[in-house]
Amino acid sequence: MSVFLPEIILYWLPDTIQLFYLVATAFFIRGVKLLNSPSTARKGNQFAAIGMMIGILVTLFDQNIVEFELIIGGIIVGGFIGLLLAKKVQMTSMPELVAVFNGFGGAASALVAWGELARNPEILSFDTTGLVSIGLSVFIGALTFTGSFIAFGKLSGFISGNAITFPGLNMINIGAMIATLGLIGYFAFDPTNSTLFWIILGISLLVGVTSVIPIGGADMPVVISLLNSYSGIAAAMAGFVLQNNLLIVSGALVGAAGLILTNIMCKAMNRSLGNVIFGSFGAATGGLGGNRGGDKTVHETSAEDLAIQVAYASKVVIVPGYGLAVAQAQHIVKEVATKLESRGVQVKYGIHPVAGRMPGHMNVLLAEADVPYDLLKDMDEINPEFTTTDVVLIIGANDVVNPLAKTDPAGPIYGMPILDVDDAKRTVVFKRSLSFGYAGVDNPLFYAEKNQMFFGDAKKSLQALNEALNEV
Amino acid sequence: MEVDLTLLLFIFALASFIGFELISKVPPTLHTPLMSGANAISGITIVGALIVAGSLGNPLGKWIGFAAIVLATINVVGGFMVTDRMLEMFKKKEDEK
């Protein structure tokens, strides 16, 4: 588009583009900053989108860009698909969608590096920095692509959520990654060797698969967050290839952001990142579900019995978990809560940081079901309130209310912050069976004197409770 | 060339530090929208895709650039829109109070 500009502007054009890139960067930083608070978050996202718009528009004036057919075609096709996916997706499928978008982003960065290599008729015109950047961009981008799609497959159930692994797989993965880095170095010295490039691409795609497949389904949010960080780094690497500041800065921002977010998620589960990636959590415990000592007894409750308890309570706290998200029971929860509120019962929601299928996901689901925002309480806010709570309804949550996190120093979840539901007068656990949570440990809460179990599918149980409340 | 690389690495490192500082203050409630918003920003690679697909050169490279544009645009458009959809729900509730 630079052909439309007068010559005097053309002289300053490269510098002007850089200055607009700086403006775009400012919008990104300001946007992420505004995402800090719920009241400004939407504006923050819009700021980031404006930054993106500026970056794209200004780039079109780049003097190297002379042909627009592919650009216009690509943006129309991609824009249409993106629009469709964003409009159609169910809120419960949000983790899957983020995984898919992330995979596309990683693939795009790898393609940018590959395309730049293939576009230049003279491969030897690349210097060492350029070639190493191309290698790294292809490596990280391709790994992000296949890794994200395996994560998508696990989340949507196409691939078994269990950790699929065998002894030595971690070592093979680490070895393959180191070998790839070595090959990238070799490629920088011998760029005309196209076989080398194909081997790098092939191993990268494969490593994405083999490093995500041994990780259990419940850990996928952490994996996606980490892959989100990778896709940022891949974009930054593509920036090194093209020597483009905007790509480097934005990619680095996302890379760092994703890493911090990943760390926060791991902390909330009391696990290290290394343990998530190499620990194959869930592999050994998969077969143990339901096995427990037969000497312990539980108290069962029914919809009718529970309806009376909650209808005459003065304060009820609902603790939703992964199971509620899977059963898509957020709307029926809201219906039950509304009925209780109309009876004068105070209803609040206690949300553990890792409740749902990804951090903060539960808040999104409940917001979609029209639950007022101020009733959703963070763990630190709700914990002091349990002592004054009559009934806690624990729906599809397990490990986040397990007292062993406080009492069993040898246990795998020891030290994980939990919701102190046992401070309440009564707890009711909605669950299919007495099977373990994904941490693979039994939950003493189930056998506590003041706890009752309401067995069955979360959605069906809540529907039964909802109907029973009409009779009370 | 070497001077340029140092400068680029400098920019890369500083931007990473800004990213660390920015994210550490986000409340858990907003982690999902944040993840999806950050993911949309990583679609910035579209800028690289535009340069590859629009510059002169080997047709194969340009078509690879085209594929990159399609994928990056899906990431950018879809990412920002779905984040907005989530945050819109959050906001509406606050207004109704």
XYZ file of C-alpha atoms in Angstrom:
569
model
C 0.000 0.000 0.000
C 3.079 2.184 0.173
C 2.678 2.965 -3.560
C -0.179 5.314 -2.706
C 2.052 7.484 -0.563
C 3.942 10.601 -1.752
C 7.706 10.353 -1.916
C 8.420 12.566 1.055
C 6.461 10.222 3.306
C 8.150 7.185 1.794
C 11.451 8.556 3.040
C 10.217 8.503 6.617
C 8.077 5.396 6.205
C 10.307 2.763 7.853
C 10.701 4.964 10.931
C 7.017 5.815 10.995
C 6.130 2.119 10.900
C 8.434 1.499 13.862
C 6.776 4.330 15.808
C 3.331 2.895 15.150
C 4.640 -0.492 16.297
C 5.572 1.234 19.536
C 2.011 2.554 19.823
C 0.645 -0.956 19.209
C 2.938 -2.316 21.928
C 1.680 0.329 24.346
C -1.886 -0.795 23.633
C -0.938 -4.414 24.362
C 0.731 -3.550 27.673
C -2.094 -1.253 28.734
C -4.618 -3.891 27.639
C -3.078 -6.668 29.718
C -2.854 -4.266 32.644
C -6.575 -3.484 32.376
C -7.299 -7.224 32.349
C -6.298 -7.119 36.034
C -9.707 -6.101 37.278
C -13.162 -7.433 36.369
C -14.533 -3.922 35.890
C -11.914 -2.926 33.308
C -11.132 -6.336 31.805
C -13.392 -5.939 28.799
C -11.815 -2.602 27.967
C -8.398 -4.224 28.334
C -9.243 -6.865 25.772
C -10.496 -4.161 23.418
C -7.280 -2.190 23.928
C -5.275 -5.250 22.943
C -7.496 -5.743 19.886
C -6.898 -2.108 18.865
C -3.157 -2.662 19.261
C -3.430 -5.674 16.971
C -5.408 -3.648 14.427
C -2.753 -0.917 14.424
C 0.012 -3.493 14.001
C -1.721 -5.136 11.049
C -2.710 -1.906 9.256
C 0.716 -0.314 9.592
C 2.437 -3.453 8.341
C 0.409 -3.247 5.125
C 2.350 -0.058 4.347
C 5.647 -1.926 4.554
C 7.484 -1.302 1.280
C 8.382 -4.972 0.942
C 4.718 -5.875 0.692
C 3.713 -5.463 -2.938
C 1.108 -8.151 -3.582
C -2.198 -8.236 -1.779
C -4.183 -11.117 -3.298
C -2.978 -13.723 -0.810
C -3.238 -11.274 2.090
C -6.850 -10.327 1.401
C -7.816 -13.941 0.709
C -6.115 -15.200 3.849
C -7.652 -12.601 6.117
C -11.149 -13.219 4.735
C -10.899 -16.996 5.126
C -9.254 -16.853 8.568
C -11.497 -14.064 9.816
C -14.628 -15.952 8.806
C -13.527 -19.181 10.513
C -12.424 -17.318 13.648
C -15.703 -15.411 13.827
C -17.716 -18.584 13.444
C -15.792 -20.463 16.141
C -15.963 -17.536 18.586
C -19.717 -17.094 18.110
C -20.731 -20.740 18.165
C -18.673 -22.170 21.015
C -20.355 -23.239 24.240
C -18.880 -21.660 27.346
C -18.192 -25.136 28.745
C -15.989 -25.866 25.729
C -13.814 -22.825 26.326
C -10.681 -24.840 27.278
C -10.923 -26.790 24.002
C -11.307 -23.604 21.969
C -8.326 -21.913 23.611
C -6.301 -25.069 22.869
C -7.291 -24.940 19.191
C -6.587 -21.209 18.806
C -3.270 -21.708 20.509
C -2.361 -24.545 18.171
C -3.141 -22.346 15.169
C -1.003 -19.531 16.580
C 1.956 -21.873 17.048
C 1.528 -23.330 13.569
C 1.367 -19.828 12.081
C 4.701 -18.867 13.659
C 6.344 -22.034 12.356
C 4.901 -21.332 8.900
C 6.156 -17.734 8.966
C 9.701 -18.962 9.570
C 9.416 -21.734 7.002
C 7.774 -19.401 4.455
C 10.515 -16.812 4.888
C 13.087 -19.536 4.230
C 11.222 -20.876 1.189
C 10.430 -17.431 -0.204
C 14.046 -16.333 -0.456
C 15.634 -17.690 -3.623
C 19.065 -17.306 -2.039
C 19.221 -19.350 1.171
C 22.800 -18.290 1.791
C 21.604 -14.712 2.240
C 20.498 -15.659 5.767
C 23.063 -15.100 8.472
C 23.563 -17.428 11.442
C 21.130 -15.483 13.641
C 18.444 -15.714 10.982
C 18.940 -19.442 10.473
C 18.969 -20.269 14.180
C 15.821 -18.148 14.634
C 14.134 -20.003 11.770
C 15.041 -23.316 13.374
C 13.793 -22.289 16.809
C 10.596 -20.773 15.449
C 9.811 -23.957 13.504
C 10.707 -26.132 16.519
C 8.643 -24.257 19.131
C 5.796 -23.436 16.744
C 5.402 -27.013 15.477
C 5.630 -28.437 18.996
C 2.953 -25.981 20.147
C 0.760 -26.982 17.221
C 0.698 -30.748 17.792
C 0.824 -30.381 21.590
C -2.235 -28.112 21.573
C -4.163 -30.517 19.406
C -3.357 -33.470 21.665
C -4.547 -31.301 24.593
C -7.704 -30.527 22.612
C -8.210 -34.231 21.948
C -7.849 -35.087 25.620
C -10.235 -32.336 26.712
C -12.905 -33.302 24.222
C -12.494 -37.041 24.818
C -11.154 -38.060 21.389
C -8.002 -39.199 23.146
C -8.031 -41.011 26.481
C -7.721 -38.544 29.345
C -5.582 -41.021 31.220
C -1.884 -40.514 31.238
C -0.529 -42.661 28.406
C 3.089 -43.403 29.087
C 5.819 -45.997 29.383
C 9.084 -46.002 31.328
C 11.723 -43.878 29.679
C 9.350 -41.741 27.626
C 10.408 -38.599 29.474
C 14.041 -39.375 28.776
C 13.275 -39.932 25.090
C 11.447 -36.584 24.944
C 14.239 -34.676 26.620
C 16.755 -36.419 24.359
C 14.728 -35.537 21.261
C 14.528 -31.880 22.318
C 18.264 -31.625 22.903
C 18.912 -33.407 19.599
C 16.647 -30.909 17.815
C 18.581 -27.990 19.274
C 21.757 -29.624 18.057
C 20.270 -30.121 14.590
C 19.238 -26.451 14.507
C 22.848 -25.501 15.189
C 23.979 -27.823 12.407
C 21.327 -26.382 10.084
C 22.727 -22.879 10.682
C 26.062 -24.064 9.270
C 24.570 -26.064 6.418
C 21.315 -24.308 5.429
C 21.256 -25.759 1.903
C 20.701 -29.228 3.369
C 16.919 -29.353 3.101
C 16.730 -32.872 4.572
C 17.993 -31.363 7.806
C 15.110 -28.890 7.833
C 12.569 -31.681 7.300
C 14.067 -33.716 10.132
C 13.841 -30.696 12.476
C 10.207 -30.120 11.492
C 9.364 -33.821 11.845
C 10.922 -34.254 15.290
C 9.281 -31.036 16.519
C 5.827 -32.206 15.447
C 6.449 -35.589 17.069
C 7.780 -34.164 20.343
C 4.602 -32.073 20.693
C 2.609 -35.316 20.657
C 4.853 -37.436 22.857
C 5.362 -34.782 25.517
C 1.640 -34.033 26.011
C 0.243 -37.556 25.699
C 1.756 -38.776 29.022
C 0.002 -35.972 30.926
C -3.388 -36.678 32.533
C -6.572 -34.990 31.288
C -7.094 -32.939 34.437
C -3.693 -31.324 33.963
C -4.544 -30.113 30.461
C -5.282 -26.511 31.596
C -1.720 -26.235 32.877
C -0.455 -27.705 29.627
C -2.485 -25.278 27.532
C -1.269 -22.375 29.602
C 2.310 -23.536 29.092
C 1.727 -24.024 25.357
C 0.237 -20.530 25.280
C 3.547 -19.313 26.613
C 5.348 -21.343 23.922
C 3.255 -19.833 21.130
C 4.304 -16.395 22.358
C 7.958 -17.424 22.298
C 7.480 -18.905 18.808
C 6.071 -15.544 17.644
C 9.069 -13.761 19.176
C 11.412 -16.151 17.364
C 9.611 -15.391 14.097
C 10.283 -11.758 15.038
C 14.015 -12.510 15.185
C 13.774 -14.094 11.720
C 12.133 -10.986 10.247
C 13.922 -8.580 12.626
C 10.526 -7.214 13.556
C 10.310 -5.431 16.924
C 6.547 -5.750 17.286
C 6.699 -9.533 16.998
C 9.577 -9.776 19.445
C 7.958 -7.560 22.073
C 4.440 -9.002 21.867
C 5.723 -12.555 21.687
C 7.920 -12.026 24.745
C 4.996 -10.449 26.639
C 2.769 -13.464 25.978
C 5.614 -15.876 26.651
C 6.237 -14.360 30.084
C 2.539 -13.995 30.834
C 1.817 -17.623 30.003
C 4.692 -18.780 32.171
C 3.467 -16.796 35.201
C -0.094 -18.010 34.734
C 1.139 -21.605 34.457
C 3.049 -21.164 37.678
C -0.011 -19.754 39.483
C -2.058 -22.775 38.392
C 0.594 -25.221 39.575
C 0.808 -23.452 42.933
C -2.941 -23.710 43.434
C -2.603 -27.485 42.995
C 0.501 -27.607 45.194
C 2.579 -29.107 42.409
C 5.667 -28.024 40.628
C 5.676 -27.473 36.896
C 8.207 -30.275 36.531
C 5.858 -32.620 38.353
C 3.006 -31.764 35.970
C 5.106 -32.226 32.847
C 7.122 -35.289 33.849
C 5.065 -36.719 36.693
C 2.459 -38.538 34.571
C -0.108 -37.757 37.246
C -3.128 -40.003 37.021
C -1.370 -42.857 35.223
C -0.951 -45.040 38.294
C -4.191 -44.055 39.969
C -6.431 -44.601 36.965
C -7.262 -48.166 37.930
C -7.660 -47.519 41.616
C -10.843 -45.462 41.434
C -13.481 -46.907 43.720
C -11.116 -49.158 45.645
C -11.264 -48.225 49.267
C -11.276 -49.792 52.675
C -14.647 -51.391 53.300
C -14.714 -50.615 57.001
C -15.700 -46.992 56.633
C -19.328 -45.989 56.427
C -20.943 -43.040 54.777
C -24.294 -41.370 55.349
C -26.454 -41.168 52.274
C -29.079 -38.575 51.636
C -31.937 -38.231 49.157
C -33.335 -35.315 47.180
C -36.348 -34.998 49.496
C -34.300 -35.123 52.666
C -31.781 -32.613 51.349
C -34.533 -30.278 50.107
C -35.848 -29.943 53.656
C -32.367 -29.322 55.059
C -31.506 -26.508 52.648
C -34.966 -24.965 52.577
C -34.850 -24.337 56.320
C -31.188 -23.301 56.448
C -30.241 -19.684 56.893
C -27.013 -19.846 54.928
C -25.970 -22.245 52.160
C -22.617 -22.234 50.370
C -22.258 -23.976 47.024
C -18.812 -25.351 46.161
C -18.736 -26.178 42.444
C -15.950 -28.228 40.881
C -14.742 -29.956 37.742
C -17.631 -32.448 37.881
C -20.186 -29.652 37.686
C -18.512 -28.291 34.573
C -18.401 -31.735 32.957
C -22.091 -32.380 33.777
C -22.916 -28.875 32.463
C -25.016 -28.364 35.572
C -24.368 -24.628 36.064
C -27.865 -23.548 34.974
C -29.668 -25.966 37.267
C -27.451 -24.834 40.171
C -28.639 -21.329 39.552
C -32.284 -22.500 39.563
C -31.847 -24.237 42.911
C -30.128 -21.153 44.310
C -32.933 -18.886 43.103
C -35.540 -21.071 44.817
C -33.598 -20.981 48.058
C -33.127 -17.226 47.858
C -36.863 -16.715 47.374
C -37.282 -18.555 50.684
C -34.896 -16.149 52.366
C -31.901 -18.482 52.448
C -28.607 -16.729 51.944
C -26.720 -18.442 49.085
C -23.064 -17.914 48.212
C -20.572 -19.706 45.987
C -17.129 -20.731 47.204
C -14.751 -21.020 44.291
C -11.377 -22.695 44.569
C -8.692 -21.182 42.311
C -8.486 -24.329 40.185
C -12.209 -25.176 40.136
C -13.611 -26.036 36.714
C -11.688 -27.175 33.702
C -9.241 -24.285 33.748
C -8.515 -21.564 36.305
C -11.337 -19.059 36.475
C -13.466 -21.256 34.228
C -16.068 -21.791 36.955
C -16.600 -18.044 37.243
C -17.251 -17.849 33.517
C -19.735 -20.752 33.632
C -21.655 -19.327 36.583
C -21.632 -15.861 35.028
C -23.161 -17.436 31.930
C -25.901 -18.955 34.114
C -26.685 -15.407 35.361
C -25.246 -15.881 38.827
C -24.524 -12.368 40.137
C -20.846 -11.656 40.187
C -20.659 -10.530 43.819
C -21.908 -13.908 45.086
C -18.867 -15.694 43.666
C -16.363 -15.767 46.499
C -12.667 -16.563 46.221
C -11.208 -19.111 48.593
C -9.748 -16.514 50.965
C -13.068 -14.700 51.172
C -15.288 -17.710 51.773
C -13.142 -19.699 54.205
C -13.921 -17.550 57.290
C -17.620 -17.821 56.447
C -17.939 -21.610 56.730
C -18.259 -21.511 60.526
C -21.558 -19.637 60.120
C -22.783 -21.830 57.254
C -25.562 -24.381 57.780
C -25.171 -26.499 54.660
C -22.356 -26.701 52.116
C -23.279 -28.284 48.786
C -20.125 -29.729 47.222
C -20.904 -30.422 43.598
C -18.364 -32.317 41.536
C -15.449 -31.164 43.662
C -13.219 -33.515 45.629
C -9.534 -32.782 46.146
C -10.158 -29.074 46.790
C -12.156 -29.956 49.934
C -9.981 -32.862 51.090
C -8.840 -32.343 54.713
C -5.825 -34.596 54.063
C -4.242 -31.542 52.456
C -3.862 -30.270 56.010
C -3.437 -33.431 58.044
C -1.388 -35.911 56.038
C 2.160 -34.635 55.454
C 2.983 -37.751 53.420
C 0.040 -37.362 51.051
C 0.383 -36.038 47.514
C -1.906 -33.055 48.140
C -0.376 -31.996 51.446
C -0.041 -28.234 51.591
C -2.537 -27.512 48.838
C -4.842 -24.695 49.945
C -8.373 -26.085 50.379
C -11.842 -24.813 51.144
C -12.509 -25.373 54.845
C -15.933 -26.907 54.339
C -15.674 -29.056 57.483
C -16.133 -25.872 59.545
C -19.761 -25.810 58.430
C -22.590 -27.513 60.333
C -23.264 -29.918 57.499
C -21.635 -30.844 54.229
C -23.313 -32.648 51.351
C -21.190 -34.145 48.582
C -22.773 -34.612 45.142
C -20.803 -37.390 43.508
C -21.249 -40.431 41.310
C -19.384 -42.785 43.628
C -16.773 -42.819 46.358
C -13.996 -42.895 43.781
C -10.892 -40.858 44.372
C -10.278 -37.413 43.000
C -7.650 -37.058 40.359
C -4.950 -36.736 42.993
C -5.652 -40.416 43.645
C -6.240 -40.180 47.395
C -9.250 -41.056 49.493
C -11.214 -38.196 51.019
C -11.930 -38.492 54.783
C -14.585 -35.812 54.408
C -16.886 -38.400 52.814
C -16.917 -40.468 56.021
C -17.199 -37.569 58.445
C -20.072 -37.632 60.902
C -21.633 -34.422 59.626
C -21.210 -35.243 55.957
C -23.853 -36.764 53.717
C -23.366 -38.239 50.261
C -25.823 -37.593 47.451
C -24.853 -40.197 44.857
C -25.531 -39.722 41.160
C -24.837 -37.526 38.159
C -24.508 -33.910 39.326
C -27.056 -32.583 36.868
C -29.677 -35.265 37.590
C -29.202 -34.933 41.350
C -29.656 -31.179 41.179
C -32.756 -31.579 39.024
C -34.189 -33.960 41.615
C -33.352 -31.485 44.370
C -34.903 -28.673 42.377
C -38.161 -30.622 42.010
C -38.146 -31.728 45.635
C -37.865 -28.099 46.690
C -41.305 -27.491 45.118
C -42.793 -29.981 47.575
C -41.251 -28.521 50.716
C 24.487 -7.499 12.303
C 25.823 -8.497 15.703
C 24.894 -5.131 17.182
C 21.353 -5.591 15.920
C 21.088 -8.989 17.585
C 22.105 -7.581 20.974
C 19.515 -4.857 20.607
C 16.812 -7.366 19.674
C 17.751 -9.603 22.612
C 17.603 -6.532 24.840
C 14.077 -5.768 23.675
C 13.092 -9.409 24.082
C 14.379 -9.570 27.656
C 12.781 -6.275 28.726
C 9.418 -7.229 27.230
C 9.580 -10.544 29.110
C 10.097 -8.698 32.389
C 7.107 -6.472 31.667
C 5.049 -9.601 30.986
C 6.060 -11.128 34.322
C 5.110 -7.969 36.208
C 1.814 -7.452 34.408
C 0.432 -10.922 34.958
C 1.380 -11.531 38.547
C -1.378 -9.172 39.700
C -4.384 -10.698 37.927
C -7.053 -12.226 40.263
C -7.954 -15.926 39.744
C -11.431 -14.983 38.526
C -9.990 -13.568 35.349
C -7.514 -16.324 34.541
C -9.581 -17.911 31.783
C -10.270 -14.627 29.943
C -6.653 -13.665 30.495
C -5.378 -16.895 28.996
C -7.599 -16.474 25.980
C -6.743 -12.767 25.645
C -2.999 -13.422 25.872
C -3.457 -16.187 23.341
C -5.076 -13.696 20.958
C -2.089 -11.364 21.358
C 0.256 -14.219 20.424
C -1.534 -14.119 17.074
C 0.699 -11.079 16.426
C 2.649 -13.491 14.276
C 0.085 -12.415 11.627
C 2.330 -9.387 11.059
C 5.117 -11.753 10.034
C 2.685 -13.725 7.894
C 1.669 -10.551 6.026
C 5.292 -9.786 5.201
C 5.990 -13.335 3.989
C 2.835 -13.616 1.868
C 2.966 -10.081 0.444
C 6.638 -9.730 -0.461
C 8.192 -10.838 -3.719
C 9.754 -14.257 -3.869
C 9.367 -17.935 -4.454
C 5.651 -18.871 -4.845
C 5.999 -21.814 -2.417
C 7.136 -19.445 0.328
C 4.292 -17.059 -0.384
C 1.693 -19.820 -0.206
C 3.151 -20.966 3.095
C 2.742 -17.334 4.156
C -0.881 -17.501 3.026
C -1.498 -20.527 5.241
C 0.148 -18.634 8.103
C -2.200 -15.667 7.526
C -5.267 -17.917 7.645
C -4.216 -19.627 10.886
C -3.019 -16.420 12.564
C -6.220 -14.576 11.607
C -8.313 -17.363 13.149
C -6.244 -16.990 16.312
C -6.543 -13.190 16.393
C -10.193 -12.704 15.399
C -11.495 -15.736 17.283
C -9.336 -15.051 20.329
C -10.340 -11.439 20.839
C -14.007 -12.094 20.105
C -14.399 -15.049 22.429
C -12.584 -13.168 25.201
C -14.971 -10.277 24.696
C -17.906 -12.701 24.876
C -16.713 -13.971 28.241
C -15.989 -10.550 29.681
C -19.288 -9.167 28.461
C -21.081 -11.681 30.716
C -18.985 -10.631 33.675
C -19.724 -7.004 33.093
C -23.455 -7.310 32.569
C -23.942 -8.778 36.038
C -22.196 -5.850 37.647
C -24.408 -3.377 35.818
C -27.565 -5.144 36.909
C -26.770 -4.885 40.580
